[in-house]
Amino acid sequence: MASPTIQDVAEKAGVSIATVSRVYNSPNSVKEATRDKVLRAAEALNYAPKLAARALTLQKTDIIGVILPGLGGEFFSELIRSIDQVAYQHGFHIMLSTSHSHRNEVDLLLRLMGQGWVDGLILMVPVLGRLSMPPLPRIDLPIVLLNLPETNGQYIHINVDNYRGAYLITKHLLDHGYNPIAMIRGPDGNHDAETREKGFGAAMTERGLNPEGGDNRYLERGDFTRRSGYLAMLRLLSLPVPPRAVFAANDEMAIGAFFAARQHGLRIPEQIAIAGFDDIDVASCISPTLTTVHVPITELGMMAAQKLIEVIKSTKENGAMPQKILLSTGLVIRESCGCSPTGAALQA
Amino acid sequence: MASPTIQDVAEKAGVSIATVSRVYNSPNSVKEATRDKVLRAAEALNYAPKLAARALTLQKTDIIGVILPGLGGEFFSELIRSIDQVAYQHGFHIMLSTSHSHRNEVDLLLRLMGQGWVDGLILMVPVLGRLSMPPLPRIDLPIVLLNLPETNGQYIHINVDNYRGAYLITKHLLDHGYNPIAMIRGPDGNHDAETREKGFGAAMTERGLNPEGGDNRYLERGDFTRRSGYLAMLRLLSLPVPPRAVFAANDEMAIGAFFAARQHGLRIPEQIAIAGFDDIDVASCISPTLTTVHVPITELGMMAAQKLIEVIKSTKENGAMPQKILLSTGLVIRESCGCSPTGAALQA
DNA sequence: ATGAAAGCGCTAACAA
DNA sequence: TTGTTAGCGCTTTCAT
C-alpha cells in the first residue's frame, strides 16, 4: 500500500482534506473534537504530509543547499557542522553536495538551485574563481559565496583573509632567518590557493627574495590533500639545496610534508621548519605542534548560514542584498616553525 | 520575475508543455528542429525543471537522507564522504541531518522519511538502541540502519564488530600485563558504547579481573568527544591508584586522554598506556602513535549507500529485503600501548 | 511528432 | 468551524 495521502486521512476521519490540512498548519482554527478525530485517523494510517507537495504549493522547502569542493578532512567537517548548527536552530535542513572536481560544476549547481529544491545556497567552489565568469547562471535564489572573488555583486560574499594570513606567516618564517623558503601551494585555478600564494610572494618579494620570474623550484604544487603535501615535500627534499623552511598552503599538506621530512630523517624544526594554513584540529596534536594560520572555520560556517537564512526570510521583495564580509586570519605560532614551545618567537 | 516554468518555455517556443517536458525526459521522441527551438527558449529564459514538481509526479527525488548523531570529528567526515561518493556515482544526492542529541529523534526521522523528501534513508542513531522499540514508525521507505541492534528485521542492518574489537584490544592490554586497566566508555544508552564496554568486560572477566559488580572506579564515562576523554582521564588520574592502562571507547576520547596524561607529566606508554577505537586519521599522527581498533569507516559508508540504492532501485514490489551485515574490526597495534615502534608486540 | 488533459498531494482563498 | 476549489509545475497516457 502506497503511503497515505491527505485524502485517505480525510476520508477516514470523515472530514474534508482542507480540515486535515488545517490540523497541521493552523491547529487552532479547528475544533478540538475534529482535530482529535483527524489526528487519530492520521495516526492509524501512519500519515505524514508529503513535503514534495507542500513545497510545490508553498514554494519553499526549508532546505538550504551546501556545495563544497570536497568532504574529506577536518576543514569541511567543521564547516558543515557549524552550518548545520545554525540551520537547525532556524528550522532548516541541509542538502549537501560536492562539486566532485570533475564534471562541470555549474551543471550541478543548476540542478539544485534552479530547481526549487532549496531555498538558498551556500557555495564554496574555489575553482569557479578562475575563468568561469559569469560563473553562476543568473538565478533568483539567495546565494552565499565562500572564498570567491567578488563578482558583479549580486551575491553575499564571505571571505577569509587568505592574503594577509599567508603574508604574515611567510614574514614570520623570514624573520627566523630561514633560507631558502619553499611553498607548497594549492591547485591551479583555485582561488584560495592563488591568494595564499600571492601573500607568500608579496612577503618574499618585500625581502628581495624569489623575485618575479625567478627561481621556481621552491614553489611546489599540491591539491590540498595530505598525500599531495607528502609528495611535494619529497620533491623539495630532492633538490640540490633543499629548503630550510616550507610553507604549505593548508594544514593537511603541511602534515603530509611533516611525514615526508621525518621519513627523510629530518628533525623539525631544527633541520627544516614547516608551517601550514587553516589551523585544523590535528595541527595542535602532532609534535612538534604545527605553526599555522588560524582560519575561523566555525565562524565562517555560522556566518554563512546566518546571512543566508536572513536573506531567505527577508521578504522576497528587497531582492538580493549583496554584501562582502571579510573574516580575519591570524598567526598561530607553535613549534614547527622553530619558536620555542612556550610560544616565544625569535623575532628578527 | 519568478523563476520560469515549463509554461513559459512552451509559450516562448510555441509548443505545448508536453513537448517541453519530452525534450527533457525523452529527447529522441521529439523532432530535432522542435527540440532546438525549445532548448533555445529554455536557455533564453534560464529555465530549469523544478524538482519539487517533478518529485510530486514521479514519486521520487533521487535523494537519500543521512541521519547521524553528529557531524564533528573525522569519523563522520569520512562516513559522509564515502556515502556521498557512491551516491554520486548513482546519481543521488545527499540530504544530511543530525539527530542533534536533544529533541525527539524519531520526530526528525518522521519529518524527513514519511514526507517523501528522500527515496531512502541511512540512519545512525545509536541511542535508538536503548528503549525506543519500536524505534521507527512503520514507514515504507528503504532504510539502512548503522550500528543498531537488530530489530524485527524489516530493515537492512550494517554493523561494525564492536564487541570483538573491544574484546581484542582489551586482551592485548592485558597481555602487556598492565594492571589496573581502566576504560573510558561512551554515553549511556548508546549502543556502540554499550557493546564496546561488553567486549571490554568480557576480556577482563576472562582474566578474573573486574568481576561483575566489582570495582567501578576504573570505568569512566565520556560522550565520545575529545574533551570528555580529557576530563575522564583527569578523574582517573586522581584515583589513589591510577590505572596503568586506559582503553577509550573511541579515538577522540583517547586523544583527549592523551593530553590529560601528558599534562600530568606522564609518559606514554612508559607510565600509562592508552588505546582507542575507530582508527581515525589522527591516530597515526600523534606521537606516540595510537594503538586502536580499526573500524572500516569507508567501507561502512560505501556499503550503506550501496545497499540502500540497491533497494531503492529494485522494483518496489519485493518489499523490504532485510539483511544483516557485520563488518569486521581489527587491532592496529602502534606505540601507545607499549609495543615497540616497529609494531612488535610483547605478547604475554 | 505533438497536443490536451488528468492527475501527483497539498495549501489557501473563498464560500457556506 | 468546515468544505469547495483552484492552483503549484511537471509527467504521462491518450488522442490526433
PDB file of N, CA, C and O in Angstrom, chain B residues 56-91:
ATOM      1  N   LEU B  56       6.849  15.299  -7.152  1.00  0.00           N
ATOM      2  CA  LEU B  56       5.441  15.067  -6.860  1.00  0.00           C
ATOM      3  C   LEU B  56       4.839  14.087  -7.868  1.00  0.00           C
ATOM      4  O   LEU B  56       4.121  13.165  -7.513  1.00  0.00           O
ATOM      5  N   THR B  57       5.179  14.291  -9.093  1.00  0.00           N
ATOM      6  CA  THR B  57       4.654  13.420 -10.132  1.00  0.00           C
ATOM      7  C   THR B  57       5.345  12.057 -10.140  1.00  0.00           C
ATOM      8  O   THR B  57       4.701  11.017 -10.177  1.00  0.00           O
ATOM      9  N   LEU B  58       6.658  12.129 -10.110  1.00  0.00           N
ATOM     10  CA  LEU B  58       7.436  10.897 -10.232  1.00  0.00           C
ATOM     11  C   LEU B  58       7.460  10.061  -8.956  1.00  0.00           C
ATOM     12  O   LEU B  58       7.815   8.890  -8.978  1.00  0.00           O
ATOM     13  N   GLN B  59       7.137  10.662  -7.877  1.00  0.00           N
ATOM     14  CA  GLN B  59       7.166   9.963  -6.598  1.00  0.00           C
ATOM     15  C   GLN B  59       8.572   9.520  -6.226  1.00  0.00           C
ATOM     16  O   GLN B  59       8.765   8.459  -5.643  1.00  0.00           O
ATOM     17  N   LYS B  60       9.512  10.308  -6.625  1.00  0.00           N
ATOM     18  CA  LYS B  60      10.877  10.012  -6.188  1.00  0.00           C
ATOM     19  C   LYS B  60      11.711  11.266  -6.339  1.00  0.00           C
ATOM     20  O   LYS B  60      11.381  12.180  -7.097  1.00  0.00           O
ATOM     21  N   THR B  61      12.783  11.298  -5.608  1.00  0.00           N
ATOM     22  CA  THR B  61      13.563  12.523  -5.561  1.00  0.00           C
ATOM     23  C   THR B  61      15.029  12.326  -5.936  1.00  0.00           C
ATOM     24  O   THR B  61      15.738  13.291  -6.156  1.00  0.00           O
ATOM     25  N   ASP B  62      15.461  11.088  -5.962  1.00  0.00           N
ATOM     26  CA  ASP B  62      16.880  10.813  -6.178  1.00  0.00           C
ATOM     27  C   ASP B  62      17.726  11.428  -5.072  1.00  0.00           C
ATOM     28  O   ASP B  62      18.853  11.865  -5.301  1.00  0.00           O
ATOM     29  N   ILE B  63      17.150  11.484  -3.925  1.00  0.00           N
ATOM     30  CA  ILE B  63      17.898  11.983  -2.787  1.00  0.00           C
ATOM     31  C   ILE B  63      17.868  10.919  -1.700  1.00  0.00           C
ATOM     32  O   ILE B  63      16.842  10.289  -1.481  1.00  0.00           O
ATOM     33  N   ILE B  64      18.988  10.721  -1.076  1.00  0.00           N
ATOM     34  CA  ILE B  64      18.954   9.814   0.051  1.00  0.00           C
ATOM     35  C   ILE B  64      19.289  10.593   1.307  1.00  0.00           C
ATOM     36  O   ILE B  64      20.158  11.456   1.314  1.00  0.00           O
ATOM     37  N   GLY B  65      18.535  10.316   2.320  1.00  0.00           N
ATOM     38  CA  GLY B  65      18.722  11.016   3.568  1.00  0.00           C
ATOM     39  C   GLY B  65      19.766  10.318   4.421  1.00  0.00           C
ATOM     40  O   GLY B  65      19.873   9.098   4.403  1.00  0.00           O
ATOM     41  N   VAL B  66      20.520  11.102   5.127  1.00  0.00           N
ATOM     42  CA  VAL B  66      21.527  10.543   6.024  1.00  0.00           C
ATOM     43  C   VAL B  66      21.354  11.216   7.376  1.00  0.00           C
ATOM     44  O   VAL B  66      21.425  12.434   7.479  1.00  0.00           O
ATOM     45  N   ILE B  67      21.080  10.417   8.357  1.00  0.00           N
ATOM     46  CA  ILE B  67      20.899  10.969   9.691  1.00  0.00           C
ATOM     47  C   ILE B  67      21.965  10.421  10.618  1.00  0.00           C
ATOM     48  O   ILE B  67      22.069   9.219  10.811  1.00  0.00           O
ATOM     49  N   LEU B  68      22.754  11.316  11.153  1.00  0.00           N
ATOM     50  CA  LEU B  68      23.852  10.911  12.020  1.00  0.00           C
ATOM     51  C   LEU B  68      23.692  11.556  13.385  1.00  0.00           C
ATOM     52  O   LEU B  68      23.006  12.565  13.532  1.00  0.00           O
ATOM     53  N   PRO B  69      24.355  10.983  14.357  1.00  0.00           N
ATOM     54  CA  PRO B  69      24.256  11.549  15.701  1.00  0.00           C
ATOM     55  C   PRO B  69      25.013  12.861  15.818  1.00  0.00           C
ATOM     56  O   PRO B  69      24.777  13.638  16.732  1.00  0.00           O
ATOM     57  N   GLY B  70      25.914  13.106  14.916  1.00  0.00           N
ATOM     58  CA  GLY B  70      26.688  14.339  14.992  1.00  0.00           C
ATOM     59  C   GLY B  70      27.453  14.530  13.708  1.00  0.00           C
ATOM     60  O   GLY B  70      27.357  13.716  12.796  1.00  0.00           O
ATOM     61  N   LEU B  71      28.181  15.615  13.640  1.00  0.00           N
ATOM     62  CA  LEU B  71      28.882  15.908  12.404  1.00  0.00           C
ATOM     63  C   LEU B  71      30.366  16.142  12.643  1.00  0.00           C
ATOM     64  O   LEU B  71      31.175  16.085  11.724  1.00  0.00           O
ATOM     65  N   GLY B  72      30.701  16.436  13.874  1.00  0.00           N
ATOM     66  CA  GLY B  72      32.082  16.776  14.162  1.00  0.00           C
ATOM     67  C   GLY B  72      32.984  15.562  14.163  1.00  0.00           C
ATOM     68  O   GLY B  72      32.534  14.436  14.365  1.00  0.00           O
ATOM     69  N   GLY B  73      34.233  15.790  13.922  1.00  0.00           N
ATOM     70  CA  GLY B  73      35.201  14.710  14.008  1.00  0.00           C
ATOM     71  C   GLY B  73      35.395  13.963  12.705  1.00  0.00           C
ATOM     72  O   GLY B  73      34.584  14.015  11.801  1.00  0.00           O
ATOM     73  N   GLU B  74      36.481  13.280  12.656  1.00  0.00           N
ATOM     74  CA  GLU B  74      36.858  12.608  11.412  1.00  0.00           C
ATOM     75  C   GLU B  74      35.971  11.433  11.076  1.00  0.00           C
ATOM     76  O   GLU B  74      35.805  11.080   9.914  1.00  0.00           O
ATOM     77  N   PHE B  75      35.437  10.804  12.078  1.00  0.00           N
ATOM     78  CA  PHE B  75      34.627   9.624  11.813  1.00  0.00           C
ATOM     79  C   PHE B  75      33.478   9.962  10.888  1.00  0.00           C
ATOM     80  O   PHE B  75      33.307   9.376   9.828  1.00  0.00           O
ATOM     81  N   PHE B  76      32.716  10.944  11.263  1.00  0.00           N
ATOM     82  CA  PHE B  76      31.552  11.307  10.456  1.00  0.00           C
ATOM     83  C   PHE B  76      31.961  11.913   9.126  1.00  0.00           C
ATOM     84  O   PHE B  76      31.328  11.686   8.103  1.00  0.00           O
ATOM     85  N   SER B  77      33.009  12.666   9.179  1.00  0.00           N
ATOM     86  CA  SER B  77      33.506  13.279   7.969  1.00  0.00           C
ATOM     87  C   SER B  77      33.765  12.207   6.916  1.00  0.00           C
ATOM     88  O   SER B  77      33.349  12.309   5.776  1.00  0.00           O
ATOM     89  N   GLU B  78      34.457  11.175   7.338  1.00  0.00           N
ATOM     90  CA  GLU B  78      34.796  10.114   6.399  1.00  0.00           C
ATOM     91  C   GLU B  78      33.560   9.298   6.004  1.00  0.00           C
ATOM     92  O   GLU B  78      33.418   8.862   4.868  1.00  0.00           O
ATOM     93  N   LEU B  79      32.677   9.135   6.947  1.00  0.00           N
ATOM     94  CA  LEU B  79      31.459   8.378   6.657  1.00  0.00           C
ATOM     95  C   LEU B  79      30.649   9.105   5.582  1.00  0.00           C
ATOM     96  O   LEU B  79      30.212   8.515   4.591  1.00  0.00           O
ATOM     97  N   ILE B  80      30.476  10.378   5.779  1.00  0.00           N
ATOM     98  CA  ILE B  80      29.731  11.169   4.808  1.00  0.00           C
ATOM     99  C   ILE B  80      30.411  11.133   3.449  1.00  0.00           C
ATOM    100  O   ILE B  80      29.786  10.963   2.418  1.00  0.00           O
ATOM    101  N   ARG B  81      31.714  11.296   3.497  1.00  0.00           N
ATOM    102  CA  ARG B  81      32.454  11.307   2.242  1.00  0.00           C
ATOM    103  C   ARG B  81      32.222  10.017   1.457  1.00  0.00           C
ATOM    104  O   ARG B  81      31.959  10.033   0.259  1.00  0.00           O
ATOM    105  N   SER B  82      32.283   8.914   2.147  1.00  0.00           N
ATOM    106  CA  SER B  82      32.145   7.655   1.441  1.00  0.00           C
ATOM    107  C   SER B  82      30.713   7.427   0.967  1.00  0.00           C
ATOM    108  O   SER B  82      30.484   6.874  -0.098  1.00  0.00           O
ATOM    109  N   ILE B  83      29.773   7.864   1.744  1.00  0.00           N
ATOM    110  CA  ILE B  83      28.376   7.731   1.319  1.00  0.00           C
ATOM    111  C   ILE B  83      28.148   8.583   0.079  1.00  0.00           C
ATOM    112  O   ILE B  83      27.599   8.130  -0.921  1.00  0.00           O
ATOM    113  N   ASP B  84      28.611   9.795   0.173  1.00  0.00           N
ATOM    114  CA  ASP B  84      28.419  10.709  -0.952  1.00  0.00           C
ATOM    115  C   ASP B  84      29.055  10.172  -2.225  1.00  0.00           C
ATOM    116  O   ASP B  84      28.507  10.304  -3.311  1.00  0.00           O
ATOM    117  N   GLN B  85      30.194   9.588  -2.044  1.00  0.00           N
ATOM    118  CA  GLN B  85      30.905   9.086  -3.212  1.00  0.00           C
ATOM    119  C   GLN B  85      30.080   8.088  -4.010  1.00  0.00           C
ATOM    120  O   GLN B  85      29.898   8.244  -5.217  1.00  0.00           O
ATOM    121  N   VAL B  86      29.545   7.094  -3.327  1.00  0.00           N
ATOM    122  CA  VAL B  86      28.791   6.118  -4.120  1.00  0.00           C
ATOM    123  C   VAL B  86      27.426   6.676  -4.516  1.00  0.00           C
ATOM    124  O   VAL B  86      26.915   6.360  -5.587  1.00  0.00           O
ATOM    125  N   ALA B  87      26.878   7.510  -3.683  1.00  0.00           N
ATOM    126  CA  ALA B  87      25.588   8.111  -4.048  1.00  0.00           C
ATOM    127  C   ALA B  87      25.742   8.883  -5.348  1.00  0.00           C
ATOM    128  O   ALA B  87      24.940   8.754  -6.273  1.00  0.00           O
ATOM    129  N   TYR B  88      26.788   9.655  -5.402  1.00  0.00           N
ATOM    130  CA  TYR B  88      27.041  10.472  -6.578  1.00  0.00           C
ATOM    131  C   TYR B  88      27.155   9.614  -7.830  1.00  0.00           C
ATOM    132  O   TYR B  88      26.603   9.930  -8.873  1.00  0.00           O
ATOM    133  N   GLN B  89      27.857   8.529  -7.688  1.00  0.00           N
ATOM    134  CA  GLN B  89      28.026   7.625  -8.821  1.00  0.00           C
ATOM    135  C   GLN B  89      26.695   7.149  -9.381  1.00  0.00           C
ATOM    136  O   GLN B  89      26.574   6.853 -10.555  1.00  0.00           O
ATOM    137  N   HIS B  90      25.742   7.046  -8.488  1.00  0.00           N
ATOM    138  CA  HIS B  90      24.449   6.537  -8.920  1.00  0.00           C
ATOM    139  C   HIS B  90      23.441   7.640  -9.160  1.00  0.00           C
ATOM    140  O   HIS B  90      22.252   7.385  -9.277  1.00  0.00           O
ATOM    141  N   GLY B  91      23.925   8.859  -9.180  1.00  0.00           N
ATOM    142  CA  GLY B  91      23.029   9.962  -9.481  1.00  0.00           C
ATOM    143  C   GLY B  91      22.143  10.396  -8.323  1.00  0.00           C
ATOM    144  O   GLY B  91      21.107  11.013  -8.536  1.00  0.00           O
TER     145      GLY B  91
END
